[in-house]
Amino acid sequence: MGEFELLARIRERLPAAGPRIHLGSGDDAAVTVPGGATATSVDALVDGVHFRREDATPAQIGHKALATALSDLAAMGAEPGEAYVVLGVPADYGEDECLELLDGMLALASVTDTDLAGGDLTRAAQLFLAITVVGHAPDAEALIHRAGARVGDALVITDEIGAAAAGLLPDAPAELRARQLEPQPRLGAGRALALAGATAMIDLSDGLGGDARHLAESSGVALRIDAGAIPFAPGSKESMAAAGRDPWELLGGGEDYELLASLPPEQLEAATEAVRVAEGIALTKIGEAVAGSGVEIRLPGGRLVEPGGFDQLA
Amino acid sequence: MGEFELLARIRERLPAAGPRIHLGSGDDAAVTVPGGATATSVDALVDGVHFRREDATPAQIGHKALATALSDLAAMGAEPGEAYVVLGVPADYGEDECLELLDGMLALASVTDTDLAGGDLTRAAQLFLAITVVGHAPDAEALIHRAGARVGDALVITDEIGAAAAGLLPDAPAELRARQLEPQPRLGAGRALALAGATAMIDLSDGLGGDARHLAESSGVALRIDAGAIPFAPGSKESMAAAGRDPWELLGGGEDYELLASLPPEQLEAATEAVRVAEGIALTKIGEAVAGSGVEIRLPGGRLVEPGGFDQLA
């Protein structure tokens, strides 16, 4: 593979740049005119650490890399703008696989109105991606941080969780497996929640338990979660039980990329309707913010659990 | 090494964020309010491909990674703003080495007024870095592209070249070796050239010959270069000769990170003075843009050469 030849083939595939891009891929830097505030996030994905080459198609790897990066913008309530992609390519990864990976990324970029505005390509010992995404908002105050939850706020979650973690089980149903391999960034829901008055927001990459702890610590509140109210994906708890695992381990299962947000209880109804209209998914109240610190998850029956980790590559 | 512990130690080292940063490292994304146009560039550096761990200190690796990224902003005439850093860490690379690498980066960030606004840390098979830098300008027109050189323009170069390539020779003097390991992004010179009317600009990462070709192709002109006018670093040609290499191979030697620019000849004097004031270095006319295509380098004596590659990791 010649780097310049592959770059040329990549550039051929890029669609025309959107109106914010004044100068796209191929110069020393891309030029944009943001207007307002920007939210910028970087994510690295490494073969054997974040995914396994042999367990996903190149298109799925490309999709998931961009999806997880865009999920951070969703969690800010930002509108997606530009993506910059670094691809580290091992000697046994072919040019066609690189292009298929890019196509998976471009398909999601197109759906989410994200411009692939630049990148870099390098030889590497293992396949890796580093994705930078830039999102936009009218002003800095329109973007939702992890800090900001207030005592009395309702704690809500989008759609369902547990599918991505259960999808890693050896005999996982295809539907759960698909949610592990092709997560959807909740960009519409994130903007809807921001507009509906969310006080704090985070995307579920590490798992509900861990990410709730991040939100609680940043905000200086405690979060009380009713496990019975958590919307688990159909089949996820059953798959865990069938594999001889405790279904509640899913509380520590990551990679669902749903949004966890706090908001004043009086905004709950309007926020639920806004998320339904924006993204066609449910918003569910699973708990509330109270004075104190830490996260308390109460199982049906009353037992309290501290959600632990879940081996992502089990 | 625990990722969270190392991240905490890294955050302790970060200086207070600059005025453009509304939300720094630690949330889902960094929030900035750019105001005007932005130039964004990403660069990957991989151990064994772009550098060798055993040939440089961690601080030098960190410095060079950020320097090469900032050099792309210099070549746009942009003011440096934010940097986002992905670090892939192999099992045998210690926490102290990671922090030393970061310190090398932070020292350059401080000097150049760049905010380290976010990043990601991951396990990897080999040490790698992916750096995203964002630069700023009052408007998109203030940023200089590779395209834009016009027939009749003077072709100029900052400071001296050849040191970085000669610095790779086994018996290279310490001074040349230092310029290979610790390049300086020409940010002041880049802004001065942009203000002084540069029509096109590129940084010399691949070598004068190759980068001149990029500028010529993008601009749709031919470039005629007088090799006798090129300011080679003292000792660089001598080191090549002593190693039994043709000194003119330096025309294809990369990693000097000086700037190559075109500008109307009547601007030459003002630009030279502006670069001297901004960065204390010389600006030298080495040729001109003429009608046609390609790059022609004329050696003293009249022989024409096509600059070839130079083995960067010889």
XYZ file of C-alpha atoms in Angstrom, chain A residues 32-314:
283
model
C -13.856 26.345 9.245
C -15.877 29.304 10.467
C -17.660 28.015 13.577
C -19.855 30.922 14.713
C -20.751 30.427 18.373
C -19.286 27.853 20.731
C -17.591 24.577 19.842
C -17.408 21.287 21.722
C -14.353 19.168 20.842
C -13.708 15.579 21.845
C -11.027 13.024 20.966
C -11.296 9.243 21.242
C -8.820 6.504 20.497
C -9.782 2.954 19.567
C -7.146 0.257 19.477
C -7.459 -3.286 18.138
C -7.410 -5.764 21.014
C -8.285 -3.059 23.544
C -11.507 -1.412 22.325
C -12.497 -3.853 19.601
C -11.269 -6.965 17.915
C -10.556 -6.878 14.213
C -11.748 -10.449 13.777
C -15.085 -9.822 15.517
C -16.326 -6.945 13.355
C -16.358 -5.955 9.694
C -14.161 -2.993 8.708
C -17.340 -0.966 8.090
C -18.545 -1.758 11.622
C -15.193 -0.674 13.073
C -15.394 2.621 11.177
C -19.019 3.154 12.181
C -18.376 2.445 15.855
C -15.282 4.662 16.043
C -17.188 7.669 14.712
C -20.323 6.774 16.696
C -18.501 6.701 20.027
C -16.839 10.032 19.255
C -20.136 11.649 18.209
C -21.744 10.268 21.365
C -19.587 12.700 23.358
C -21.054 15.563 21.326
C -24.551 14.182 21.955
C -23.793 14.283 25.678
C -23.006 18.002 25.384
C -26.172 18.729 23.402
C -23.989 19.922 20.510
C -24.803 19.827 16.825
C -22.227 17.644 15.025
C -19.905 19.539 12.708
C -16.534 18.123 11.686
C -14.600 14.889 12.216
C -10.825 14.393 11.827
C -9.597 10.825 11.552
C -6.206 9.270 12.264
C -5.856 5.715 11.012
C -2.941 3.487 12.060
C -2.695 0.615 9.600
C -0.762 -2.621 10.200
C 1.017 -4.296 7.297
C -1.581 -7.080 7.035
C -4.539 -4.697 6.769
C -5.307 -4.143 3.104
C -6.194 -1.044 1.150
C -9.709 -2.393 0.485
C -10.261 -2.944 4.207
C -9.158 0.659 4.887
C -11.645 1.926 2.324
C -14.428 -0.273 3.711
C -13.684 1.089 7.186
C -13.864 4.618 5.792
C -17.163 3.827 4.054
C -18.646 2.716 7.381
C -17.581 6.019 8.839
C -18.818 8.068 5.887
C -22.256 6.436 6.032
C -22.692 7.565 9.642
C -21.141 10.967 8.835
C -23.740 11.449 6.126
C -26.687 10.485 8.351
C -25.497 12.765 11.158
C -24.493 15.672 8.885
C -20.833 15.473 9.939
C -18.066 16.618 7.577
C -14.973 14.426 7.415
C -12.665 17.438 7.216
C -9.178 15.971 7.594
C -7.019 13.174 8.838
C -3.747 11.362 8.875
C -2.708 7.892 7.823
C 0.229 5.974 9.212
C 1.786 2.548 9.393
C 1.373 0.925 12.817
C 1.902 -2.407 14.580
C -1.826 -2.743 15.295
C -4.948 -1.227 13.800
C -5.897 1.961 15.660
C -8.120 4.972 15.133
C -8.061 8.369 16.786
C -11.117 10.479 16.066
C -11.538 14.149 16.824
C -15.053 15.529 16.534
C -16.114 19.150 16.710
C -19.682 20.094 17.526
C -21.375 23.454 17.559
C -23.847 25.455 19.612
C -25.065 29.052 19.478
C -23.126 29.866 22.665
C -21.182 28.149 25.456
C -24.166 28.253 27.822
C -26.176 26.049 25.439
C -23.785 23.123 26.034
C -24.482 20.750 28.932
C -21.646 19.683 31.250
C -21.384 16.738 33.640
C -21.497 19.181 36.515
C -24.820 20.908 37.068
C -27.162 18.316 38.573
C -29.057 19.788 41.526
C -30.651 18.158 44.524
C -34.207 17.279 43.567
C -33.463 16.773 39.864
C -34.870 13.715 38.146
C -32.345 11.292 36.650
C -33.312 10.067 33.179
C -31.932 7.695 30.593
C -32.586 7.387 26.851
C -33.881 4.192 25.217
C -32.522 0.949 26.753
C -29.243 -0.309 28.153
C -27.523 -3.672 28.561
C -27.585 -4.700 24.912
C -23.959 -3.814 24.166
C -22.559 -5.720 27.124
C -24.848 -8.722 26.659
C -23.934 -8.614 22.956
C -20.411 -9.676 23.919
C -21.594 -12.976 25.382
C -20.558 -15.980 23.264
C -24.151 -16.976 22.409
C -25.659 -13.500 22.268
C -28.671 -13.043 19.969
C -27.891 -11.179 16.733
C -29.929 -8.163 17.833
C -27.840 -7.612 20.969
C -24.645 -8.249 19.045
C -25.639 -5.595 16.512
C -26.030 -3.028 19.302
C -22.519 -3.864 20.489
C -21.077 -3.460 16.998
C -23.151 -0.567 15.677
C -24.080 1.864 18.453
C -26.106 4.957 17.542
C -24.972 8.335 18.886
C -28.041 9.996 20.443
C -27.428 13.374 18.845
C -31.093 14.310 18.420
C -31.941 13.239 21.957
C -28.951 15.149 23.326
C -30.010 18.401 21.679
C -33.621 17.839 22.748
C -32.554 17.275 26.364
C -30.331 20.363 26.304
C -33.214 22.485 25.010
C -35.625 20.918 27.507
C -33.504 22.090 30.435
C -31.118 19.220 31.259
C -28.841 20.365 34.093
C -26.113 17.713 33.540
C -25.538 15.012 30.937
C -23.100 12.192 30.141
C -23.054 9.362 27.619
C -22.922 5.781 28.850
C -19.584 4.525 27.591
C -18.227 2.924 30.788
C -21.554 1.640 32.097
C -24.454 3.121 34.034
C -22.811 2.666 37.431
C -19.472 4.236 36.538
C -20.867 7.046 34.419
C -23.469 7.918 37.051
C -20.577 8.220 39.512
C -18.792 10.667 37.133
C -21.935 12.791 36.915
C -22.505 12.669 40.688
C -18.905 13.610 41.506
C -18.777 16.444 38.967
C -22.088 17.845 40.201
C -21.445 17.404 43.925
C -24.647 15.431 44.520
C -25.585 11.831 45.280
C -27.616 9.844 42.778
C -30.247 7.365 43.967
C -31.190 4.885 41.234
C -34.139 2.477 41.270
C -32.839 -0.580 39.398
C -36.375 -1.804 38.767
C -37.045 1.301 36.681
C -34.043 0.840 34.398
C -35.107 -0.059 30.857
C -32.944 -3.061 29.929
C -32.907 -4.157 26.296
C -35.196 -7.160 25.693
C -33.182 -10.349 26.012
C -30.159 -8.753 27.692
C -30.866 -9.975 31.233
C -32.032 -13.339 29.912
C -28.789 -13.755 27.929
C -26.767 -13.022 31.035
C -28.715 -15.580 33.067
C -28.375 -18.177 30.289
C -24.613 -17.631 30.337
C -24.578 -18.215 34.093
C -23.888 -14.549 34.884
C -25.670 -12.265 37.314
C -27.979 -10.095 35.156
C -27.290 -7.125 37.434
C -23.693 -7.128 36.202
C -25.224 -5.214 33.292
C -25.268 -2.166 35.587
C -21.511 -2.066 35.006
C -21.684 -2.973 31.302
C -20.484 -0.222 29.000
C -20.778 0.836 25.378
C -24.509 1.423 25.180
C -23.907 5.080 24.320
C -27.292 6.066 25.677
C -27.545 9.396 27.512
C -27.888 9.845 31.255
C -29.165 13.289 32.232
C -30.534 15.190 35.190
C -33.295 17.733 34.901
C -35.853 19.498 37.086
C -38.823 17.132 37.629
C -41.250 19.647 36.155
C -39.381 19.365 32.827
C -39.737 15.593 32.662
C -42.864 15.462 30.543
C -41.706 18.032 28.003
C -38.258 16.417 27.774
C -39.778 12.970 27.198
C -41.922 14.301 24.370
C -38.967 16.224 22.852
C -36.754 13.106 22.837
C -39.543 11.054 21.287
C -40.038 13.598 18.507
C -36.294 14.126 17.916
C -35.155 10.525 17.910
C -38.161 8.231 18.246
C -36.931 6.726 21.499
C -38.149 6.683 25.094
C -36.865 8.731 27.989
C -37.193 6.961 31.339
C -36.857 8.324 34.855
C -34.625 5.947 36.823
C -33.849 7.947 39.947
C -33.078 11.332 41.406
C -30.332 13.564 42.738
C -30.187 13.931 46.502
C -27.825 15.628 48.933
C -24.585 13.754 49.581
C -22.161 11.923 47.345
C -21.861 8.649 45.471
C -24.328 6.458 43.621
C -26.799 4.155 45.313
C -28.571 1.555 43.188
C -31.504 -0.218 44.870
C -32.463 -3.574 43.392
C -36.086 -4.795 43.436
C -36.411 -6.301 46.900
C -34.328 -3.592 48.486
C -30.722 -4.829 48.217
C -28.250 -1.997 47.498
C -25.478 -2.607 44.967
C -22.266 -0.912 44.003
C -21.997 -1.547 40.266
C -18.661 -3.124 39.414
C -16.881 -3.489 36.136
C -17.884 -5.823 33.362
C -15.217 -7.402 31.216
C -15.802 -5.720 27.866
C -13.837 -8.239 25.859
C -14.899 -11.349 27.773
